[in-house]
Amino acid sequence: MGLDYDYFMSLTPYLCCKHQGYSDKVKREIRMRAWQTALLMNASGNMKEPVTVDYLLQPEKKEEPVLSGSKSLQDSYKWVAK
């Protein structure tokens, strides 16, 4: 958070409030950057559908690694397709 040690120690009882404020600031900055990115992407005209801020802020979906000895048909398909 960019605090000096002495200043940090003087704020120790209020650290929770300071951390919450910093966290809110970071969330606002991320949302502002997503908004700006959505505007640029939509203005380029290369997108089939308009991009929204909520779409950009969605967490990435990660697939779990598939073991080669899996008995499931779906797992076997994923292993062979790679």
PDB file as gemmi writes it, atoms N, CA and C in Angstrom:
CRYST1    1.000    1.000    1.000  90.00  90.00  90.00 P 1                      
ATOM      1  N   MET A   1       0.821  -1.189   0.000  1.00  0.00           N  
ATOM      2  CA  MET A   1       0.000   0.000   0.000  1.00  0.00           C  
ATOM      3  C   MET A   1       0.863   1.250   0.000  1.00  0.00           C  
ATOM      4  N   GLY A   2       2.153   1.112   0.060  1.00  0.00           N  
ATOM      5  CA  GLY A   2       3.039   2.263  -0.034  1.00  0.00           C  
ATOM      6  C   GLY A   2       3.146   3.060   1.257  1.00  0.00           C  
ATOM      7  N   LEU A   3       3.122   2.383   2.393  1.00  0.00           N  
ATOM      8  CA  LEU A   3       3.203   3.083   3.677  1.00  0.00           C  
ATOM      9  C   LEU A   3       4.586   2.914   4.292  1.00  0.00           C  
ATOM     10  N   ASP A   4       5.057   3.960   4.974  1.00  0.00           N  
ATOM     11  CA  ASP A   4       6.288   3.848   5.759  1.00  0.00           C  
ATOM     12  C   ASP A   4       6.024   2.970   6.966  1.00  0.00           C  
ATOM     13  N   TYR A   5       7.084   2.408   7.545  1.00  0.00           N  
ATOM     14  CA  TYR A   5       6.924   1.521   8.697  1.00  0.00           C  
ATOM     15  C   TYR A   5       6.302   2.249   9.879  1.00  0.00           C  
ATOM     16  N   ASP A   6       6.791   3.445  10.193  1.00  0.00           N  
ATOM     17  CA  ASP A   6       6.256   4.196  11.343  1.00  0.00           C  
ATOM     18  C   ASP A   6       4.794   4.565  11.130  1.00  0.00           C  
ATOM     19  N   TYR A   7       4.455   4.984   9.924  1.00  0.00           N  
ATOM     20  CA  TYR A   7       3.073   5.332   9.619  1.00  0.00           C  
ATOM     21  C   TYR A   7       2.180   4.091   9.688  1.00  0.00           C  
ATOM     22  N   PHE A   8       2.713   2.972   9.206  1.00  0.00           N  
ATOM     23  CA  PHE A   8       1.979   1.714   9.257  1.00  0.00           C  
ATOM     24  C   PHE A   8       1.678   1.312  10.697  1.00  0.00           C  
ATOM     25  N   MET A   9       2.680   1.416  11.571  1.00  0.00           N  
ATOM     26  CA  MET A   9       2.483   1.031  12.967  1.00  0.00           C  
ATOM     27  C   MET A   9       1.501   1.966  13.674  1.00  0.00           C  
ATOM     28  N   SER A  10       1.442   3.230  13.290  1.00  0.00           N  
ATOM     29  CA  SER A  10       0.492   4.142  13.918  1.00  0.00           C  
ATOM     30  C   SER A  10      -0.937   3.863  13.462  1.00  0.00           C  
ATOM     31  N   LEU A  11      -1.097   3.223  12.324  1.00  0.00           N  
ATOM     32  CA  LEU A  11      -2.420   2.915  11.792  1.00  0.00           C  
ATOM     33  C   LEU A  11      -2.886   1.504  12.104  1.00  0.00           C  
ATOM     34  N   THR A  12      -2.126   0.751  12.861  1.00  0.00           N  
ATOM     35  CA  THR A  12      -2.433  -0.655  13.084  1.00  0.00           C  
ATOM     36  C   THR A  12      -3.888  -0.904  13.492  1.00  0.00           C  
ATOM     37  N   PRO A  13      -4.467  -0.136  14.435  1.00  0.00           N  
ATOM     38  CA  PRO A  13      -5.879  -0.398  14.757  1.00  0.00           C  
ATOM     39  C   PRO A  13      -6.816  -0.117  13.584  1.00  0.00           C  
ATOM     40  N   TYR A  14      -6.423   0.741  12.670  1.00  0.00           N  
ATOM     41  CA  TYR A  14      -7.278   1.123  11.551  1.00  0.00           C  
ATOM     42  C   TYR A  14      -6.876   0.431  10.250  1.00  0.00           C  
ATOM     43  N   LEU A  15      -6.041  -0.585  10.374  1.00  0.00           N  
ATOM     44  CA  LEU A  15      -5.516  -1.245   9.185  1.00  0.00           C  
ATOM     45  C   LEU A  15      -6.623  -1.873   8.345  1.00  0.00           C  
ATOM     46  N   CYS A  16      -7.617  -2.426   8.988  1.00  0.00           N  
ATOM     47  CA  CYS A  16      -8.720  -3.056   8.248  1.00  0.00           C  
ATOM     48  C   CYS A  16      -9.431  -2.020   7.371  1.00  0.00           C  
ATOM     49  N   CYS A  17      -9.690  -0.845   7.934  1.00  0.00           N  
ATOM     50  CA  CYS A  17     -10.359   0.207   7.166  1.00  0.00           C  
ATOM     51  C   CYS A  17      -9.463   0.696   6.028  1.00  0.00           C  
ATOM     52  N   LYS A  18      -8.173   0.835   6.303  1.00  0.00           N  
ATOM     53  CA  LYS A  18      -7.225   1.287   5.284  1.00  0.00           C  
ATOM     54  C   LYS A  18      -7.148   0.266   4.149  1.00  0.00           C  
ATOM     55  N   HIS A  19      -7.110  -1.017   4.507  1.00  0.00           N  
ATOM     56  CA  HIS A  19      -7.044  -2.067   3.495  1.00  0.00           C  
ATOM     57  C   HIS A  19      -8.321  -2.098   2.665  1.00  0.00           C  
ATOM     58  N   GLN A  20      -9.473  -1.932   3.289  1.00  0.00           N  
ATOM     59  CA  GLN A  20     -10.740  -1.932   2.561  1.00  0.00           C  
ATOM     60  C   GLN A  20     -10.802  -0.763   1.581  1.00  0.00           C  
ATOM     61  N   GLY A  21     -10.341   0.396   2.010  1.00  0.00           N  
ATOM     62  CA  GLY A  21     -10.319   1.554   1.125  1.00  0.00           C  
ATOM     63  C   GLY A  21      -9.400   1.348  -0.065  1.00  0.00           C  
ATOM     64  N   TYR A  22      -8.229   0.765   0.186  1.00  0.00           N  
ATOM     65  CA  TYR A  22      -7.277   0.494  -0.893  1.00  0.00           C  
ATOM     66  C   TYR A  22      -7.855  -0.539  -1.865  1.00  0.00           C  
ATOM     67  N   SER A  23      -8.510  -1.567  -1.319  1.00  0.00           N  
ATOM     68  CA  SER A  23      -9.117  -2.592  -2.150  1.00  0.00           C  
ATOM     69  C   SER A  23     -10.217  -1.997  -3.036  1.00  0.00           C  
ATOM     70  N   ASP A  24     -11.033  -1.120  -2.465  1.00  0.00           N  
ATOM     71  CA  ASP A  24     -12.088  -0.457  -3.249  1.00  0.00           C  
ATOM     72  C   ASP A  24     -11.493   0.412  -4.356  1.00  0.00           C  
ATOM     73  N   LYS A  25     -10.387   1.081  -4.059  1.00  0.00           N  
ATOM     74  CA  LYS A  25      -9.726   1.931  -5.056  1.00  0.00           C  
ATOM     75  C   LYS A  25      -9.222   1.090  -6.227  1.00  0.00           C  
ATOM     76  N   VAL A  26      -8.622  -0.055  -5.920  1.00  0.00           N  
ATOM     77  CA  VAL A  26      -8.104  -0.934  -6.972  1.00  0.00           C  
ATOM     78  C   VAL A  26      -9.250  -1.474  -7.826  1.00  0.00           C  
ATOM     79  N   LYS A  27     -10.362  -1.851  -7.187  1.00  0.00           N  
ATOM     80  CA  LYS A  27     -11.518  -2.345  -7.944  1.00  0.00           C  
ATOM     81  C   LYS A  27     -12.080  -1.276  -8.873  1.00  0.00           C  
ATOM     82  N   ARG A  28     -12.128  -0.019  -8.395  1.00  0.00           N  
ATOM     83  CA  ARG A  28     -12.608   1.078  -9.245  1.00  0.00           C  
ATOM     84  C   ARG A  28     -11.686   1.284 -10.443  1.00  0.00           C  
ATOM     85  N   GLU A  29     -10.365   1.206 -10.206  1.00  0.00           N  
ATOM     86  CA  GLU A  29      -9.410   1.388 -11.297  1.00  0.00           C  
ATOM     87  C   GLU A  29      -9.532   0.267 -12.329  1.00  0.00           C  
ATOM     88  N   ILE A  30      -9.724  -0.957 -11.866  1.00  0.00           N  
ATOM     89  CA  ILE A  30      -9.872  -2.092 -12.785  1.00  0.00           C  
ATOM     90  C   ILE A  30     -11.133  -1.921 -13.621  1.00  0.00           C  
ATOM     91  N   ARG A  31     -12.226  -1.507 -12.984  1.00  0.00           N  
ATOM     92  CA  ARG A  31     -13.483  -1.310 -13.710  1.00  0.00           C  
ATOM     93  C   ARG A  31     -13.342  -0.179 -14.731  1.00  0.00           C  
ATOM     94  N   MET A  32     -12.618   0.888 -14.377  1.00  0.00           N  
ATOM     95  CA  MET A  32     -12.402   2.002 -15.308  1.00  0.00           C  
ATOM     96  C   MET A  32     -11.580   1.544 -16.511  1.00  0.00           C  
ATOM     97  N   ARG A  33     -10.553   0.734 -16.272  1.00  0.00           N  
ATOM     98  CA  ARG A  33      -9.748   0.226 -17.384  1.00  0.00           C  
ATOM     99  C   ARG A  33     -10.558  -0.707 -18.281  1.00  0.00           C  
ATOM    100  N   ALA A  34     -11.420  -1.524 -17.679  1.00  0.00           N  
ATOM    101  CA  ALA A  34     -12.272  -2.406 -18.475  1.00  0.00           C  
ATOM    102  C   ALA A  34     -13.243  -1.583 -19.319  1.00  0.00           C  
ATOM    103  N   TRP A  35     -13.768  -0.509 -18.757  1.00  0.00           N  
ATOM    104  CA  TRP A  35     -14.678   0.370 -19.491  1.00  0.00           C  
ATOM    105  C   TRP A  35     -13.964   1.000 -20.680  1.00  0.00           C  
ATOM    106  N   GLN A  36     -12.735   1.498 -20.447  1.00  0.00           N  
ATOM    107  CA  GLN A  36     -11.970   2.110 -21.528  1.00  0.00           C  
ATOM    108  C   GLN A  36     -11.633   1.084 -22.612  1.00  0.00           C  
ATOM    109  N   THR A  37     -11.279  -0.123 -22.199  1.00  0.00           N  
ATOM    110  CA  THR A  37     -10.957  -1.174 -23.150  1.00  0.00           C  
ATOM    111  C   THR A  37     -12.178  -1.552 -23.977  1.00  0.00           C  
ATOM    112  N   ALA A  38     -13.341  -1.635 -23.324  1.00  0.00           N  
ATOM    113  CA  ALA A  38     -14.574  -1.955 -24.049  1.00  0.00           C  
ATOM    114  C   ALA A  38     -14.889  -0.870 -25.076  1.00  0.00           C  
ATOM    115  N   LEU A  39     -14.690   0.389 -24.710  1.00  0.00           N  
ATOM    116  CA  LEU A  39     -14.925   1.473 -25.666  1.00  0.00           C  
ATOM    117  C   LEU A  39     -14.006   1.353 -26.878  1.00  0.00           C  
ATOM    118  N   LEU A  40     -12.722   1.083 -26.634  1.00  0.00           N  
ATOM    119  CA  LEU A  40     -11.774   0.943 -27.743  1.00  0.00           C  
ATOM    120  C   LEU A  40     -12.101  -0.256 -28.625  1.00  0.00           C  
ATOM    121  N   MET A  41     -12.459  -1.378 -28.002  1.00  0.00           N  
ATOM    122  CA  MET A  41     -12.765  -2.575 -28.779  1.00  0.00           C  
ATOM    123  C   MET A  41     -14.020  -2.367 -29.619  1.00  0.00           C  
ATOM    124  N   ASN A  42     -15.023  -1.715 -29.057  1.00  0.00           N  
ATOM    125  CA  ASN A  42     -16.260  -1.483 -29.796  1.00  0.00           C  
ATOM    126  C   ASN A  42     -16.065  -0.435 -30.891  1.00  0.00           C  
ATOM    127  N   ALA A  43     -15.197   0.537 -30.673  1.00  0.00           N  
ATOM    128  CA  ALA A  43     -14.962   1.586 -31.659  1.00  0.00           C  
ATOM    129  C   ALA A  43     -14.168   1.075 -32.860  1.00  0.00           C  
ATOM    130  N   SER A  44     -13.406  -0.007 -32.667  1.00  0.00           N  
ATOM    131  CA  SER A  44     -12.597  -0.520 -33.771  1.00  0.00           C  
ATOM    132  C   SER A  44     -13.455  -1.115 -34.879  1.00  0.00           C  
ATOM    133  N   GLY A  45     -14.635  -1.620 -34.537  1.00  0.00           N  
ATOM    134  CA  GLY A  45     -15.515  -2.196 -35.537  1.00  0.00           C  
ATOM    135  C   GLY A  45     -15.165  -3.613 -35.930  1.00  0.00           C  
ATOM    136  N   ASN A  46     -14.219  -4.228 -35.243  1.00  0.00           N  
ATOM    137  CA  ASN A  46     -13.798  -5.591 -35.583  1.00  0.00           C  
ATOM    138  C   ASN A  46     -14.566  -6.667 -34.823  1.00  0.00           C  
ATOM    139  N   MET A  47     -15.386  -6.280 -33.872  1.00  0.00           N  
ATOM    140  CA  MET A  47     -16.087  -7.245 -33.039  1.00  0.00           C  
ATOM    141  C   MET A  47     -17.455  -7.571 -33.656  1.00  0.00           C  
ATOM    142  N   LYS A  48     -17.852  -8.852 -33.597  1.00  0.00           N  
ATOM    143  CA  LYS A  48     -19.160  -9.251 -34.120  1.00  0.00           C  
ATOM    144  C   LYS A  48     -20.272  -8.756 -33.212  1.00  0.00           C  
ATOM    145  N   GLU A  49     -20.040  -8.829 -31.894  1.00  0.00           N  
ATOM    146  CA  GLU A  49     -21.002  -8.354 -30.907  1.00  0.00           C  
ATOM    147  C   GLU A  49     -20.316  -7.317 -30.033  1.00  0.00           C  
ATOM    148  N   PRO A  50     -21.062  -6.346 -29.528  1.00  0.00           N  
ATOM    149  CA  PRO A  50     -20.444  -5.344 -28.656  1.00  0.00           C  
ATOM    150  C   PRO A  50     -19.883  -5.978 -27.387  1.00  0.00           C  
ATOM    151  N   VAL A  51     -18.720  -5.521 -26.985  1.00  0.00           N  
ATOM    152  CA  VAL A  51     -18.067  -6.010 -25.779  1.00  0.00           C  
ATOM    153  C   VAL A  51     -18.533  -5.154 -24.607  1.00  0.00           C  
ATOM    154  N   THR A  52     -18.891  -5.808 -23.499  1.00  0.00           N  
ATOM    155  CA  THR A  52     -19.332  -5.082 -22.310  1.00  0.00           C  
ATOM    156  C   THR A  52     -18.274  -5.168 -21.220  1.00  0.00           C  
ATOM    157  N   VAL A  53     -18.401  -4.290 -20.249  1.00  0.00           N  
ATOM    158  CA  VAL A  53     -17.476  -4.280 -19.114  1.00  0.00           C  
ATOM    159  C   VAL A  53     -17.599  -5.581 -18.335  1.00  0.00           C  
ATOM    160  N   ASP A  54     -18.817  -6.046 -18.135  1.00  0.00           N  
ATOM    161  CA  ASP A  54     -19.019  -7.286 -17.374  1.00  0.00           C  
ATOM    162  C   ASP A  54     -18.394  -8.484 -18.083  1.00  0.00           C  
ATOM    163  N   TYR A  55     -18.443  -8.488 -19.410  1.00  0.00           N  
ATOM    164  CA  TYR A  55     -17.813  -9.570 -20.169  1.00  0.00           C  
ATOM    165  C   TYR A  55     -16.299  -9.576 -19.956  1.00  0.00           C  
ATOM    166  N   LEU A  56     -15.698  -8.393 -19.938  1.00  0.00           N  
ATOM    167  CA  LEU A  56     -14.251  -8.299 -19.741  1.00  0.00           C  
ATOM    168  C   LEU A  56     -13.826  -8.657 -18.325  1.00  0.00           C  
ATOM    169  N   LEU A  57     -14.700  -8.451 -17.358  1.00  0.00           N  
ATOM    170  CA  LEU A  57     -14.352  -8.714 -15.967  1.00  0.00           C  
ATOM    171  C   LEU A  57     -14.673 -10.142 -15.529  1.00  0.00           C  
ATOM    172  N   GLN A  58     -15.209 -10.968 -16.414  1.00  0.00           N  
ATOM    173  CA  GLN A  58     -15.488 -12.358 -16.053  1.00  0.00           C  
ATOM    174  C   GLN A  58     -14.181 -13.100 -15.827  1.00  0.00           C  
ATOM    175  N   PRO A  59     -14.141 -13.970 -14.809  1.00  0.00           N  
ATOM    176  CA  PRO A  59     -12.917 -14.755 -14.603  1.00  0.00           C  
ATOM    177  C   PRO A  59     -12.735 -15.761 -15.733  1.00  0.00           C  
ATOM    178  N   GLU A  60     -11.496 -16.084 -16.016  1.00  0.00           N  
ATOM    179  CA  GLU A  60     -11.203 -17.041 -17.083  1.00  0.00           C  
ATOM    180  C   GLU A  60     -11.622 -18.436 -16.650  1.00  0.00           C  
ATOM    181  N   LYS A  61     -12.156 -19.194 -17.592  1.00  0.00           N  
ATOM    182  CA  LYS A  61     -12.525 -20.576 -17.314  1.00  0.00           C  
ATOM    183  C   LYS A  61     -11.344 -21.458 -17.677  1.00  0.00           C  
ATOM    184  N   LYS A  62     -10.830 -22.167 -16.694  1.00  0.00           N  
ATOM    185  CA  LYS A  62      -9.681 -23.033 -16.925  1.00  0.00           C  
ATOM    186  C   LYS A  62     -10.141 -24.482 -16.896  1.00  0.00           C  
ATOM    187  N   GLU A  63      -9.662 -25.240 -17.849  1.00  0.00           N  
ATOM    188  CA  GLU A  63      -9.977 -26.667 -17.880  1.00  0.00           C  
ATOM    189  C   GLU A  63      -8.985 -27.408 -17.006  1.00  0.00           C  
ATOM    190  N   GLU A  64      -9.483 -28.421 -16.329  1.00  0.00           N  
ATOM    191  CA  GLU A  64      -8.615 -29.224 -15.489  1.00  0.00           C  
ATOM    192  C   GLU A  64      -7.793 -30.152 -16.371  1.00  0.00           C  
ATOM    193  N   PRO A  65      -6.553 -30.418 -15.982  1.00  0.00           N  
ATOM    194  CA  PRO A  65      -5.746 -31.328 -16.791  1.00  0.00           C  
ATOM    195  C   PRO A  65      -6.336 -32.742 -16.756  1.00  0.00           C  
ATOM    196  N   VAL A  66      -6.242 -33.427 -17.867  1.00  0.00           N  
ATOM    197  CA  VAL A  66      -6.802 -34.765 -17.997  1.00  0.00           C  
ATOM    198  C   VAL A  66      -5.679 -35.777 -17.903  1.00  0.00           C  
ATOM    199  N   LEU A  67      -5.870 -36.758 -17.073  1.00  0.00           N  
ATOM    200  CA  LEU A  67      -4.875 -37.825 -16.947  1.00  0.00           C  
ATOM    201  C   LEU A  67      -5.083 -38.844 -18.053  1.00  0.00           C  
ATOM    202  N   SER A  68      -4.007 -39.445 -18.495  1.00  0.00           N  
ATOM    203  CA  SER A  68      -4.098 -40.370 -19.620  1.00  0.00           C  
ATOM    204  C   SER A  68      -4.810 -41.673 -19.241  1.00  0.00           C  
ATOM    205  N   GLY A  69      -4.892 -42.013 -17.978  1.00  0.00           N  
ATOM    206  CA  GLY A  69      -5.528 -43.251 -17.561  1.00  0.00           C  
ATOM    207  C   GLY A  69      -6.987 -43.079 -17.202  1.00  0.00           C  
ATOM    208  N   SER A  70      -7.628 -42.022 -17.637  1.00  0.00           N  
ATOM    209  CA  SER A  70      -9.014 -41.749 -17.274  1.00  0.00           C  
ATOM    210  C   SER A  70      -9.963 -42.718 -17.974  1.00  0.00           C  
ATOM    211  N   LYS A  71     -11.025 -43.110 -17.283  1.00  0.00           N  
ATOM    212  CA  LYS A  71     -12.011 -44.048 -17.832  1.00  0.00           C  
ATOM    213  C   LYS A  71     -13.186 -43.324 -18.479  1.00  0.00           C  
ATOM    214  N   SER A  72     -13.350 -42.033 -18.222  1.00  0.00           N  
ATOM    215  CA  SER A  72     -14.482 -41.285 -18.750  1.00  0.00           C  
ATOM    216  C   SER A  72     -14.293 -41.007 -20.237  1.00  0.00           C  
ATOM    217  N   LEU A  73     -15.380 -41.072 -20.987  1.00  0.00           N  
ATOM    218  CA  LEU A  73     -15.325 -40.827 -22.430  1.00  0.00           C  
ATOM    219  C   LEU A  73     -14.948 -39.372 -22.715  1.00  0.00           C  
ATOM    220  N   GLN A  74     -15.525 -38.430 -21.950  1.00  0.00           N  
ATOM    221  CA  GLN A  74     -15.197 -37.020 -22.157  1.00  0.00           C  
ATOM    222  C   GLN A  74     -13.727 -36.757 -21.840  1.00  0.00           C  
ATOM    223  N   ASP A  75     -13.222 -37.334 -20.761  1.00  0.00           N  
ATOM    224  CA  ASP A  75     -11.820 -37.138 -20.404  1.00  0.00           C  
ATOM    225  C   ASP A  75     -10.900 -37.750 -21.456  1.00  0.00           C  
ATOM    226  N   SER A  76     -11.277 -38.904 -21.969  1.00  0.00           N  
ATOM    227  CA  SER A  76     -10.463 -39.552 -23.008  1.00  0.00           C  
ATOM    228  C   SER A  76     -10.436 -38.702 -24.273  1.00  0.00           C  
ATOM    229  N   TYR A  77     -11.587 -38.124 -24.622  1.00  0.00           N  
ATOM    230  CA  TYR A  77     -11.658 -37.270 -25.801  1.00  0.00           C  
ATOM    231  C   TYR A  77     -10.728 -36.066 -25.651  1.00  0.00           C  
ATOM    232  N   LYS A  78     -10.735 -35.423 -24.461  1.00  0.00           N  
ATOM    233  CA  LYS A  78      -9.876 -34.277 -24.239  1.00  0.00           C  
ATOM    234  C   LYS A  78      -8.411 -34.667 -24.324  1.00  0.00           C  
ATOM    235  N   TRP A  79      -8.068 -35.852 -23.835  1.00  0.00           N  
ATOM    236  CA  TRP A  79      -6.678 -36.281 -23.856  1.00  0.00           C  
ATOM    237  C   TRP A  79      -6.216 -36.571 -25.279  1.00  0.00           C  
ATOM    238  N   VAL A  80      -7.071 -37.194 -26.071  1.00  0.00           N  
ATOM    239  CA  VAL A  80      -6.704 -37.552 -27.443  1.00  0.00           C  
ATOM    240  C   VAL A  80      -6.657 -36.294 -28.312  1.00  0.00           C  
ATOM    241  N   ALA A  81      -7.564 -35.327 -28.067  1.00  0.00           N  
ATOM    242  CA  ALA A  81      -7.655 -34.129 -28.892  1.00  0.00           C  
ATOM    243  C   ALA A  81      -6.426 -33.242 -28.724  1.00  0.00           C  
ATOM    244  N   LYS A  82      -5.740 -33.355 -27.614  1.00  0.00           N  
ATOM    245  CA  LYS A  82      -4.558 -32.506 -27.390  1.00  0.00           C  
ATOM    246  C   LYS A  82      -3.422 -33.042 -28.104  1.00  0.00           C  
TER     247      LYS A  82                                                      
END                                                                             
